[in-house]
Amino acid sequence: MICADFHTHTTFSTDGTGAPEDMLRQAASLGLKYYCFTDHMDYDFPGEEGAFTFSPEEYFSALLPLKRRYAGRLTVSVGVELGLRNEPELLNAMPKRCEALLSAYPFDFVIGSTHVLQYEDPYEPSFWERRSPEEGVRLYLESILDNARAYDGFQVYGHLDYILRYLPQGAQVDMRRFRDLYDAILKQLLAKGKGIELNTANYARGASEPHPEAWVLSRYRELGGELLTIGSDAHRPDRIAYDFARAERLLLRLGYRYYATFSEKKPDFHRLGEV
C-alpha cells in the first residue's frame, strides 16, 4: 500500500480549494502515514500579478503548527512546487530567485515543474492557436531539458507530460515520437541525482495512463532510476491519494520495489506492496 502523498495543493495555491487542515484530515482518514504540502510557487506567471505564488512567511506560520499537531498520526512535510522557466530572458535570474527562496525557508521537499512555455499558459486555448499539438509537446519537453540543466534545488521533476492535459479537444500525440528527448531529460536528471514522480491526476481525469506514461516510467528504471515519489496533485480533499492502488500495481508490474518520501530534502525509501 502506498501510504504517502507527496504532491498536493491547498488554498495557498491559486487553484486550490482545500484548506490545509481539511487536507490533513482527509489524508489521516485514508490511512496515509506521510503527507506533503507542495503549493505552487510560479514566479512571473502570465496574467494577474502574483498569481500562483504565496507568502512563505504565512505558509510556514500556518503549516508548521499543523505539522506538530498531527505528529503521531501523520508525518507532515512542508514542500513547494516550483514553476521552472526556460525563456532566455529568465534563465539567468529565475534560478537565482528560486535558490534564494529555498535558502531562506526550510522546505522539506521541492518539486520542479514546467507549467509555462514562452510566457504562455498551455491551459489557455490561445496557446494552441499558433502551434500544432506536436510542436507544443516538443516545446514542453525541450523546456524540461533546459530546466533540468539550469536548476538544482528540486528533488524530483513533476508530471513530465503535464501538457497532455491541455491539448486541443480531440488532439492526440504519440509521446514515443519524442523518445530521444525523454532519454536526454531522464539522463540529465539522473546525472544530477534528481528523481521523477508518478502523478495520478491523469487518472482523475479519466485517462488510462498516469503522468508520465508507463513506458517513460519503465525507461527511467531501465536507465537506473530509483528515486520516485507518488503524488495525487490533489487540489481538494477528495482527490488525495487518488487511485494509488492502481499506481502501485503499475509500478510493481514495471519492476519497481520502492518509492520515496522526503524530510529536510533527504529521501527515505518505502517498499511497495506492503500493508
Backbone as a ProteinNet text record, in pm:
[ID]
protein_1_A
[PRIMARY]
MICADFHTHTTFSTDGTGAPEDMLRQAASLGLKYYCFTDHMDYDFPGEEGAFTFSPEEYFSALLPLKRRYAGRLTVSVGVELGLRNEPELLNAMPKRCEALLSAYPFDFVIGSTHVLQYEDPYEPSFWERRSPEEGVRLYLESILDNARAYDGFQVYGHLDYILRYLPQGAQVDMRRFRDLYDAILKQLLAKGKGIELNTANYARGASEPHPEAWVLSRYRELGGELLTIGSDAHRPDRIAYDFARAERLLLRLGYRYYATFSEKKPDFHRLGEV
[TERTIARY]
84.3	0	87.1	63.8	132.3	69.8	151.4	97	147.5	189	241.3	192.9	138.2	100.6	193.1	279.9	382.1	365.7	242.2	212.5	68.2	49.2	-85	-85.9	-206	-222.5	-337.4	-324.5	-425.7	-470.8	-541.7	-582.8	-465	-344.7	-226.6	-191.2	-245.4	-230.2	-350.2	-326.5	-433.4	-548.8	-519.4	-622.6	-661.8	-616.9	-651.2	-777.8	-858.4	-984.3	-992.1	-891.7	-894.1	-808.6	-867.1	-788.6	-686.3	-569.3	-464.8	-512.3	-585.4	-625.2	-729.7	-812.9	-907.9	-834.2	-724.6	-644.8	-583	-533.5	-472.2	-575.3	-692.5	-796.8	-829	-838.5	-868.3	-754.1	-631.4	-516.1	-512.9	-537.6	-538.1	-651.5	-767	-882.1	-858.6	-773.8	-742	-634.8	-578.5	-474.9	-335.9	-316.2	-181.5	-92.3	36.1	133.2	219.9	230.5	315.1	236.2	254.3	179.9	267.6	265.7	345.6	262.2	264.5	208.9	308.8	261.4	350.8	278.9	251.2	175.8	259.8	188.3	251.7	330.9	453.8	530.3	581.5	500.1	532.5	555.9	680.6	712.3	685.1	638.4	613.4	514.4	414.9	311.2	234.6	203.6	133.2	-5.5	-45.8	-178.1	-169.2	-256.9	-268.7	-140.3	-92.2	30	13.3	111	107.6	31.4	-24.6	-94.6	3.3	-41.6	35.6	164	155.3	260.9	193.4	271.5	219.1	324.3	283	375.4	441.9	573	638.5	621.6	623.2	605.3	468	363.7	229.8	216.8	281.4	278.2	333.6	453.5	514.8	443.3	393.1	319.2	193.1	131.7	10.2	39.9	144.9	165.9	248.1	343.4	426.1	345.3	250.9	167.3	86.1	38.9	-33.7	58.7	181	279.8	298.7	306.8	323.4	195.6	80.6	-45.9	-74.1	-31.8	-60.3	51.3	157.2	265.7	210.8	251.6	199.2	87.1	12.8	-90.9	-45.5	30.1	67.4	197.9	295.4	420.6	403.7	405	374.6	503.8	520.5	632.5	579.9	658.7	622.5	709.8	646.7	719.4	666.2	711.6	672	686.3	598.8	613	658.6	782.8	840.9	813.2	760.7	744.8	875.3	939.7	1069.1	1047.5	1128.7	1109.6	1239	1225.7	1344.5	1347.7	1258.5	1268.6	1407.4	1472.9	1610.7	1627.9	1528	1539.3	1529.6	1483.5	1464.8	1568.8	1642.4	1727	1843.1	1880.4	1983.9	1924.2	1817.8	1762.4	1674.2	1596.2	1498	1561.9	1666.9	1729.2	1780.1	1833.7	1881.6	1765.6	1653.3	1536.8	1483.3	1478.4	1433.9	1531.6	1659.8	1761.5	1750	1721.9	1706.8	1589.8	1478.8	1363.1	1399	1463.8	1493.5	1599.8	1684.8	1785.7	1726.6	1620.7	1564.5	1463.1	1405.8	1298.1	1324.4	1284.5	1320.5	1224.4	1216.4	1130.4	1185	1095	1133.7	1152	1082.5	1074.7	1041	1102.9	1081.6	1056.4	942.6	913	947.6	1022.2	1041.2	943.8	872.2	771.5	774.3	727.4	707.4	557.6	512.6	372.4	354.7	459.7	450.4	554.4	514.8	604.5	600	716.7	726.4	625.3	620.4	534.6	385.8	348.4	207.8	173.9	49.2	-2	-71.3	-22.1	-86.1	-230.2	-272.5	-412.1	-504	-451.7	-532.3	-540.6	-660.7	-673.9	-586.9	-560.3	-479.1	-338	-288.4	-154.7	-146.3	-255.9	-255.1	-294.7	-332.1	-376.7	-263.1	-139.1	-23.8	68.9	24.6	111.8	31.2	91.1	30.4	48.9	-31.5	-10.3	132.2	188.3	323.5	426.2	408.2	501.8	493	372.3	356.5	421.7	403.5	464.4	616.2	669.2	814.8	869.7	805	848.6	847.3	745	733.1	848.9	877.1	985.2	1121	1139.3	1265	1284.2	1173.1	1184.3	1224.9	1172.8	1211.9	1360.7	1411.6	1554.6	1636.6	1597.4	1667.5	1665.1	1548.4	1534.6	1612.2	1614.2	1690.5	1838.8	1884.8	2024.5	2050.3	1951.8	1975.7	1946.1	1858.1	1814.5	1866.4	1889.5	1945.1	1866.1	1778.7	1721.6	1610.8	1559	1447.2	1498.2	1409.4	1443.7	1386.3	1265.6	1207.9	1146.8	1139.5	1070.3	926.7	832.8	691.5	630.7	528.3	441	507.4	595.6	678.9	599.3	474.2	392.4	264.6	278.2	166	90.6	161.4	98.9	-10.7	-8.7	-112.9	-251.3	-256.5	-386.2	-458.8	-382.9	-439.3	-429.8	-408	-411	-547.9	-552.4	-682.9	-776.1	-904	-1002.3	-988.7	-980.9	-970.6	-829.8	-732.9	-594.9	-528.9	-443.2	-365.2	-221.4	-128.2	12.9	75.8	145.5	218.4	350.3	357.9	475.4	601	586	703.4	781.9	718.1	790.8	901.8	891.2	989.5	1079.8	1099.9	1180.1	1319.9	1381.9	1518.1	1520.1	1418.6	1411.5	1389.2	1302.2	1280.5	1409.8	1482.5	1608.6	1705.3	1712.5	1801.9	1759.2	1628.7	1577.2	1611	1578	1598.2	1745.3	1829.9	1973.4	2027.8	1977.3	2020	1976.9	1853.4	1805.8	1888.4	1916.2	1994.4	2135.8	2193.3	2329.6	2338.5	2227.6	2225.6	2164	2135.7	2080	1935.2	1863.4	1722.5	1631.6	1510.6	1413	1297.6	1197	1072.3	956.4	836.6	718.8	625.5	548.4	428.2	313.1	242.2	136.6	4.2	-89.3	-214.2	-325.2	-295.6	-400.4	-462	-384.6	-439.4	-546.1	-527.8	-632.5	-761.9	-749.9	-868.2	-941.6	-871.3	-933.6	-988	-982.7	-1038.8	-942.6	-813.9	-714.6	-670.7	-618	-571	-426.8	-356.6	-216.3	-199.5	-100.6	-66.8	25.3	73	185.3	311.8	418.5	420.4	365.1	356.4	304.5	393.6	334.9	404.8	538	543.9	669.2	781.2	748.4	850.1	898.9	805.6	844.7	934.1	900.6	982.5	1121.3	1125.9	1255.7	1342.5	1282.4	1356.5	1421.6	1347.9	1403.8	1514.7	1495.6	1598.4	1730	1719.5	1837.8	1901.7	1842.3	1896.9	1824.3	1713.9	1640.1	1568.7	1585.1	1519.7	1447.6	1480.1	1422.6	1288.4	1180.5	1045.7	952.9	879.2	775.2	638.5	536.8	399.8	316.3	241.7	159.2	27.3	-75.2	-208.2	-228.2	-147.4	-170.3	-307.9	-352.4	-485.3	-491.1	-599.5	-627.8	-749	-801.6	-914.9	-907.8	-971.8	-953.2	-989.9	-1097	-1141.9	-1052.3	-950.4	-856.2	-726.2	-712	-590	-576.8	-455.2	-423.3	-511.3	-549.4	-642.7	-583.1	-650.5	-614.3	-471.9	-429	-294.1	-278.9	-385.3	-375.9	-343.8	-403.8	-376.5	-233	-186.5	-48.2	49.6	18.7	107.9	115	1.8	1.7	87.8	77.3	157.6	306.5	344.9	486.3	542.3	467.2	514	528.3	435.5	444.4	568.1	606	723.6	854.3	845.6	966.4	1014.6	937.9	975.4	949.4	1031.9	1016.1	1000.2	1039.1	1038.4	986	934.6	906.1	963.4	971.5	1041.5	949.1	981.1	929.8	1050.7	1025	1134.9	1107.8	1213.9	1215.2	1348.9	1346.2	1468.1	1546.1	1471	1524.9	1605.4	1588.7	1658.3	1555.7	1585.9	1486.6	1486	1368.4	1350.5	1270.9	1313.5	1252.9	1159.1	1046.1	942.6	911.4	894.3	871.4	727.8	713.9	583.3	524.3	393.1	325.9	310.6	363	349.2	231.2	161.8	48	99.2
-120.8	0	124.7	213.4	342.3	427.8	470.2	540.6	684.5	741.7	878.7	951.4	1070.4	1157.5	1278.3	1287.4	1391.4	1491.4	1518	1629.1	1669.8	1775.6	1823.2	1975	2031.4	2176.6	2215.1	2331.7	2385.2	2521.7	2593.5	2728.2	2825.4	2781.9	2864.9	2865.9	2772.3	2772.6	2843.5	2919.9	2996.2	2906.8	2783.7	2692.8	2586.7	2601.1	2504.8	2544.2	2445.6	2474.7	2411.7	2331.8	2266.4	2340.2	2375.4	2435.5	2334	2379.6	2284.7	2178.6	2217.4	2114.6	2020.4	2067.3	1977.4	1870.7	1910.7	1814.7	1710.9	1755.6	1662.9	1566.9	1617.4	1529.2	1417.1	1454	1353.1	1253.6	1303.7	1214.6	1115.3	1164.5	1076.5	975.2	1018.1	927.3	816.5	841.6	741.2	643.8	669.7	582	612.2	728.9	765.2	783.6	757.9	778.1	901	943.6	1056.8	1146.7	1276.4	1372.9	1495.7	1548.6	1667.9	1774.2	1895.5	2012.9	2059.9	2081.2	2130.3	2239	2349.7	2454.8	2523.9	2584.2	2643.7	2769.7	2774.7	2899.5	2916.7	2983.9	3008.1	3157.3	3198.3	3338.8	3381.3	3506.7	3566.3	3486	3429.5	3357.1	3456.2	3419.6	3515.1	3548.3	3672.6	3714.8	3800	3772.9	3854.9	3850.7	3967.5	3974.6	3899.3	3817.4	3742.5	3611.8	3578	3451	3335.9	3232.3	3109.8	3135.4	3227.9	3245.5	3259.6	3244.4	3260.5	3328.5	3374.9	3432.6	3318.7	3300.3	3192.4	3207.6	3330.7	3352.5	3300.7	3335.9	3289.2	3138.1	3084.9	2941.5	2861.9	2896.9	2824.6	2852.6	2974.1	3004.6	2919.9	2888.9	2807.4	2658.2	2613	2469.1	2405.9	2478.6	2417.6	2378.9	2462.5	2416.5	2291.3	2280	2160	2039	2059.6	1951.6	1897.5	1987.5	1944.8	1879.6	1934.9	1884.3	1742	1710.9	1578.3	1477.9	1517.9	1425.6	1306.9	1187.6	1065.8	1003.8	1087.5	1035.4	1036.2	1139	1162.2	1240.8	1191.3	1264.3	1366.2	1492	1600.3	1668.9	1682.7	1756.9	1883.7	1988.8	2116.4	2134.8	2126.6	2136.4	2248.6	2247.9	2350.2	2293.1	2335.2	2303.6	2429.9	2430.2	2545.5	2538.6	2646	2655.4	2701.9	2612.9	2643.6	2696.3	2791.8	2861.7	2861.5	2849.8	2846.8	2959	3060.3	3171.5	3236.4	3269.7	3320.9	3438.2	3526	3643.3	3606.9	3485.8	3444.8	3344	3284.3	3171.2	3208.9	3335.4	3376	3410.7	3490	3540.8	3440.4	3360.8	3274.9	3166.9	3098.3	3001.2	3065.4	3186.9	3256.3	3292	3330.6	3365.8	3242.8	3130.5	3007	2962.9	2974.6	2936.9	3022.7	3152	3240.4	3197.1	3158.3	3110.1	2985.6	2890.7	2763.2	2777.8	2876.8	2902.1	2970.3	3045.5	3126	3050.8	2941	2873	2722.1	2657.2	2515.7	2417.1	2422.2	2327.3	2185.5	2090.8	1950.2	1886.9	1941.9	1873.7	1976	1962.8	2056.8	1978.9	2005.5	1955.5	2066.3	2032.7	2124.4	2087.3	2184.8	2156.8	2263.4	2223.7	2319	2338.5	2463.7	2498.6	2602.2	2678.5	2792.1	2776.2	2804.9	2797.7	2929.4	2987.1	3109.3	3214.7	3232.4	3332.5	3304.6	3182.6	3148.4	3023.9	3016.6	2902.8	2808	2682.8	2589.9	2555.7	2588.9	2571.5	2657.6	2771.8	2866.2	2822.8	2820.9	2781.8	2865.2	2991.7	3078.1	3023.6	2944.5	2887.2	2800.2	2732	2634.8	2694.9	2821.3	2881.4	2893.3	2903.9	2920.2	2799.3	2688.6	2571.7	2444.9	2351.2	2218.8	2145.8	2043.6	1966.1	1911.8	1862.8	1808.4	1916.8	2036.5	2145.5	2186	2194	2230.6	2129.8	2001.9	1897.5	1904.1	1923.7	1932.2	2051.1	2166.3	2282.6	2253.2	2179.9	2147.5	2059.9	1954.4	1863.6	1932.5	2017.8	2091.6	2184.5	2241.1	2328.8	2249.3	2128.1	2044.3	2014.1	1983.1	1955.3	2078.1	2194.6	2318.8	2339.8	2319.8	2344.9	2243.5	2118.5	2016.6	2052	2120.8	2163.4	2288	2377.7	2510.8	2520.5	2434.3	2445.6	2326.9	2352.8	2247.6	2220.7	2309.1	2299.9	2198.8	2140.8	2047.4	1905	1820.3	1679.1	1589.2	1619.2	1543.3	1641	1596.2	1675	1623	1714.8	1678.7	1653.5	1570.2	1541.3	1573.2	1483.4	1509	1527.3	1484.4	1507.1	1584.1	1675.7	1760.1	1823.6	1860.1	1934.3	1853.8	1721.1	1639.1	1670.3	1727.7	1763.6	1867.7	1947.3	2068	2070.9	1955.8	1950.7	1996	2053.8	2090.4	1970.3	1995.8	1888.8	1796.1	1667.2	1567	1539	1621.9	1602.7	1490.6	1415.6	1310.4	1319.4	1293.1	1293.5	1165.8	1094.3	974.9	1019.6	1013	1063.5	982	862.3	782.4	844.4	933	1004	1091	1121.1	1207.4	1126.9	1000.4	912.7	969	1025.4	1079.4	1195.1	1280	1391.4	1340	1243.1	1183.8	1124	1053.9	995.3	1103	1212.4	1321.7	1380.1	1396.6	1450.1	1356.2	1229.9	1133.7	1118.3	1116.1	1103.2	1227.3	1344.2	1466.5	1466.8	1427.3	1420.8	1320.7	1205.5	1105	1153.6	1225.1	1275.3	1373.6	1442.9	1540.9	1485.2	1355.8	1294.8	1330.5	1367.8	1405.7	1289	1288.7	1185.7	1237.9	1153.8	1191.3	1147.6	1186.5	1142.9	1063.7	977.2	923	1005.7	1072.5	1166.6	1108.8	1087.4	1019.6	1114.1	1242.6	1337.1	1300.6	1237.7	1198.7	1090.8	1001	902.9	973.6	1078	1150.8	1217.5	1239.4	1298.1	1192.1	1065.9	958.1	895.2	931.2	876.5	738	660.7	526.1	524.9	636.5	645.7	752.9	734.6	842.9	942	1040.9	1124.7	1073.1	1041.8	1024.1	886.6	862.3	735	619.8	500.1	383.6	357.2	379.5	349.2	442.1	565.4	658.1	611.1	569.9	514.4	392.3	308.9	190.6	229.8	328.9	372.7	433.7	509.4	566.4	455.2	350.8	238.6	169.2	151	89.1	166.5	297.3	383.3	387.2	318	313.7	400.6	460.5	548.9	472.8	518.6	457.9	559.5	687.7	791.5	834.9	789.7	809.9	845	954	987.7	966.2	956.7	934.8	1055	1113.3	1228.4	1227.6	1274.5	1283.8	1414.6	1516.5	1652.1	1702.8	1657.4	1695.3	1844.3	1906.7	2046.7	2060.1	1945.4	1942.2	1808.1	1797.7	1678.2	1546.7	1542.9	1413.6	1357.7	1432.7	1382.4	1331	1341.3	1293.6	1142.9	1098.8	956.3	893	969.2	921.5	804.3	692.3	572	523.9	539	494.5	342.7	267.1	122	86.3	157.2	135.4	172.9	284	325.7	222.5	166.8	67	-58.7	-103.1	-220.9	-196.9	-78.1	-44.8	-48.7	14.9	19.8	-119	-203.6	-340.3	-416.8	-394.8	-462	-417.1	-290.7	-237	-273.4	-339.6	-382.2	-291.3	-188.7	-101.9	-175.1	-146	-206.3	-102.5	22.1	124	256.6	338.3	478.8	560.6	692.2	777.4	879.9	915.2	1034.9	1120.5	1246	1336.3	1412.6	1433.2	1524.2	1595.7	1727.1	1808.6	1778.7	1753.3	1728.9	1599.5	1512.2	1383.6	1272.8	1176.2	1072	958.9	902.2	779.4	686.2	560.8	470.5	371.1	344.2	256.2	148.7	27.4	-84.5	-82.9	-98	-114	-250	-256.7	-383.7	-423.6	-344.6	-377.8	-303.3	-366.3	-303.1	-210
0	0	0	-95.7	-96.4	13.1	108.1	224.8	232.9	118.8	117.8	-5.8	13.3	-98.9	-95.2	-198	-198.8	-313.3	-349.2	-440.9	-416	-335.1	-302	-291.3	-308.4	-306.7	-213.8	-154.4	-63.4	-114.5	-30.1	-65.7	-74.1	-37.3	-63.8	-212.2	-288.6	-433.5	-495.5	-599	-662.9	-705.6	-747.3	-795.4	-692.1	-567.8	-463.8	-390.1	-351.1	-282.6	-143.8	-105.2	24.9	126.4	240.6	347.9	397.7	444.7	485.1	582.9	688.7	785.3	727.8	637.3	571.8	490.7	427.6	351.3	445.3	559.7	654.4	714.3	745.5	799.3	700.6	574	472.2	458.5	458.5	447.2	562.5	683.5	800	791.7	744	736	634.7	535.9	434.2	480.4	596	647.2	596.9	537.1	494.8	617.4	598.7	706.2	682.6	555.6	518.7	424.3	442.1	360.3	340	218.5	189.8	120.4	176.3	109	3.4	-118.5	-224.6	-303.6	-239.1	-307.1	-413.8	-507.9	-625.8	-592	-643.7	-646	-788.7	-868.5	-1009.8	-1029.5	-1014.6	-1033.3	-1177.9	-1191.8	-1323.9	-1407	-1338.8	-1412.9	-1498.9	-1624.7	-1711.6	-1659.3	-1678.2	-1633.7	-1509.8	-1414.9	-1294.6	-1212.3	-1171.3	-1092	-960.3	-928.4	-804	-810.6	-927.7	-941	-922.6	-857.6	-835	-755.7	-662.4	-562.5	-426.1	-319.6	-184.6	-98.3	16.4	113.3	190.6	177.4	253	403.4	453.1	596.5	642.1	569.8	604.9	588.6	488.6	460.6	579.1	621.5	731.8	864.1	880.3	1003.6	1015.8	902.2	903.2	911.4	842.8	827.3	939.1	993.8	1098.5	1222.9	1268.4	1381.5	1348.4	1224.3	1184.1	1182.9	1138.4	1138.7	1279.9	1376.4	1516	1569.1	1531.8	1583.6	1536.5	1413.9	1357.3	1383.3	1450.6	1482.5	1559.4	1519.5	1580.4	1501.2	1427.5	1338.6	1193.5	1157.8	1018.9	1017.7	944.2	929.5	817.8	853.1	759.4	715.2	585.6	528.7	462.9	470.1	407.8	284.5	169.1	43.4	-43	-167.6	-263.6	-403.7	-492.9	-634.8	-705.7	-747.3	-815.4	-965.1	-1021	-1164.5	-1227.8	-1303.3	-1364.5	-1506.8	-1544.4	-1672.2	-1752.7	-1885.2	-1971	-2074.3	-2061.3	-2155.2	-2141.2	-2252.9	-2246.5	-2151.1	-2144.3	-2057.8	-1908.9	-1878.9	-1740.1	-1692.2	-1784.4	-1747	-1656	-1650.6	-1555.8	-1419.4	-1420.7	-1295.7	-1223	-1296.2	-1230.3	-1143.3	-1188.9	-1097.2	-968.2	-978.1	-858.7	-766.3	-824.1	-744.2	-670.9	-740.6	-676.5	-569.1	-596.2	-498	-372.3	-389.9	-274.4	-187.4	-249.7	-174	-94.3	-159.5	-94.7	12.7	-1.3	101.8	224.4	204.1	312.9	398.7	346	417.2	420.2	528.9	549.5	483.4	352.7	282.8	296.4	318.8	326.8	189.7	90.8	-38.4	-145.4	-262.8	-372.1	-501	-561.7	-695.4	-795.2	-896.9	-1009.4	-1119.7	-1171.6	-1274.2	-1382.6	-1500.3	-1609.4	-1629	-1611.7	-1633.3	-1743.7	-1771.4	-1863.4	-1972.8	-2096.8	-2211.9	-2287.9	-2309.6	-2389.9	-2342.9	-2210.8	-2145.8	-2161.5	-2198.9	-2216.9	-2136.1	-2093.7	-2019.9	-2118.1	-2134.2	-2228.7	-2193	-2072.7	-2035	-2122.4	-2167.5	-2245	-2391.4	-2449.4	-2590.8	-2684.8	-2647.3	-2733.5	-2755.1	-2658.4	-2673.6	-2798.7	-2831.2	-2939.7	-3073.7	-3073.9	-3199.8	-3300.3	-3249.9	-3340.4	-3339.9	-3276.5	-3263.1	-3286.4	-3354.1	-3364.9	-3232.6	-3206.1	-3083.9	-3072.7	-3182.6	-3179.4	-3146.6	-3201.9	-3173.1	-3027	-2973.1	-2833.1	-2740.8	-2770.5	-2687.7	-2696.1	-2815.3	-2828.3	-2749.1	-2759.6	-2682.4	-2533.8	-2489.7	-2348.2	-2302.6	-2376.8	-2338.1	-2347.6	-2446.7	-2457.5	-2337.7	-2289.4	-2173.1	-2049.4	-2035.1	-1921.9	-1927.7	-2045.8	-2058.6	-2022.2	-2071.6	-2035.1	-1884.2	-1823.3	-1680.2	-1596.7	-1641.8	-1569.9	-1567.4	-1669.7	-1675.4	-1591.5	-1585.5	-1528	-1378.9	-1325.3	-1186	-1104.6	-975.7	-890.2	-763.1	-720.8	-586.8	-568.5	-675.3	-663.2	-641.1	-586.9	-567.7	-676.8	-723.8	-835.1	-934.9	-1060.2	-1162.5	-1172	-1170.7	-1166.4	-1303	-1304.7	-1420.6	-1555.3	-1598.1	-1715.7	-1844.6	-1848.2	-1967.7	-1935	-1840.4	-1795.7	-1912	-2016.2	-2126.9	-2195.3	-2180.4	-2241.9	-2185.9	-2065	-2007.4	-2092.3	-2165.2	-2224.6	-2376.9	-2439.5	-2585.4	-2636	-2755.8	-2812.5	-2816.3	-2802.6	-2797.2	-2917.5	-2889.9	-2995.6	-3042.2	-3001.9	-3046.1	-2967.1	-3034.9	-2971.6	-3021.8	-2931.8	-2967.8	-2914.3	-3001.5	-2959.6	-2897.3	-2765.2	-2695.3	-2725.4	-2776.9	-2811.6	-2927	-2999.9	-3105.7	-3048.2	-2919.9	-2854.5	-2760.9	-2795.1	-2709.7	-2686.4	-2789.8	-2773.9	-2674.5	-2680.3	-2586.1	-2444.1	-2429.4	-2297.1	-2242.6	-2328.8	-2283.4	-2236.2	-2310.9	-2271.2	-2136.4	-2117.2	-1990.5	-1874.7	-1891.6	-1783	-1748.7	-1850.3	-1824.4	-1753.7	-1790.9	-1724	-1577.9	-1551.5	-1413.3	-1332.5	-1389.7	-1319.1	-1292.3	-1387.7	-1369.5	-1254	-1225.4	-1116.5	-988.3	-987.6	-867.8	-841.7	-946.2	-931	-966.8	-908.9	-937.5	-1020.1	-1035.1	-1101.5	-1012	-1049.3	-974.5	-1064	-1002.8	-1064.5	-1010.1	-1099.4	-1065	-1114.4	-1021.8	-1058	-1102.6	-1119.2	-1158.5	-1292.4	-1380.1	-1509.6	-1494	-1396.9	-1367.5	-1327.9	-1247.1	-1201.7	-1317.1	-1427.2	-1546.3	-1641.5	-1599.3	-1680	-1777.7	-1770.1	-1862	-1816.6	-1909.6	-1878.5	-1830.5	-1843.9	-1804.9	-1697.4	-1608.8	-1515.8	-1585.6	-1511.2	-1556.8	-1489.5	-1563.8	-1707.6	-1745.2	-1875.5	-1922.4	-1876.9	-1876.3	-1821.4	-1890.5	-2021.4	-2091.7	-2046.7	-2005.9	-1955.1	-1818.3	-1733.9	-1604.1	-1621.6	-1719.7	-1746.7	-1795.5	-1881.8	-1934.7	-1825.4	-1735.5	-1622.6	-1541.4	-1517	-1440.3	-1519	-1650.5	-1734.1	-1727.4	-1717.7	-1713.8	-1574.8	-1479.8	-1344.5	-1245.4	-1285.3	-1196.2	-1085.5	-962.4	-847.3	-759.7	-776.1	-691	-748.9	-685.2	-737.2	-622.1	-636.1	-539.7	-604.4	-519.4	-565.6	-521.9	-615	-580.8	-654.5	-585.9	-648.1	-721.8	-689.6	-741.3	-698.5	-581.3	-532.5	-504.3	-550.1	-519.4	-428.5	-384.6	-291	-218	-100.9	-18.5	-84	-163	-215.9	-325.4	-366.5	-467.4	-405	-274.9	-209.7	-229.6	-264.3	-284.1	-391.6	-490.8	-593.4	-671.7	-668.9	-745.3	-716	-591.2	-556.8	-568.5	-545.3	-561.5	-706.3	-799	-941.1	-974.5	-919.4	-941.9	-888.1	-771.4	-712.2	-797.6	-848.2	-935.4	-1058.5	-1114.5	-1231.9	-1199.3	-1090.3	-1054.5	-1028.6	-960.7	-936.1	-1066.7	-1157.6	-1287.9	-1364.5	-1346.8	-1416.3	-1347.2	-1233.8	-1164.5	-1054.5	-1021.2	-909.3	-777.8	-680.4	-548.6	-437.8	-465.3	-360.8	-415.6	-327.2	-355.3	-241.2	-260.4	-163.4	-100	23.2	88.4	125.7	163.9	195.1	324.1	399	512.9	511.4	526.5	519.1	391.1	282.1	148.1	137.4	235.1	232.1	212.2	123.9	94.4	195.6	211.5	287.4	196.5	185.6	88.9	156.9	89.3	142.3	38.2	85.9	-5.4	-57.8	-188.1	-249.6	-214	-208.1	-188.1	-43.7	49.7	190.8	251.6	341.8	410	518.1
[MASK]
+++++++++++++++++++++++++++++++++++++++++++++++++++++++++++++++++++++++++++++++++++++++++++++++++++++++++++++++++++++++++++++++++++++++++++++++++++++++++++++++++++++++++++++++++++++++++++++++++++++++++++++++++++++++++++++++++++++++++++++++++++++++++++++++++++++++++++++++++++

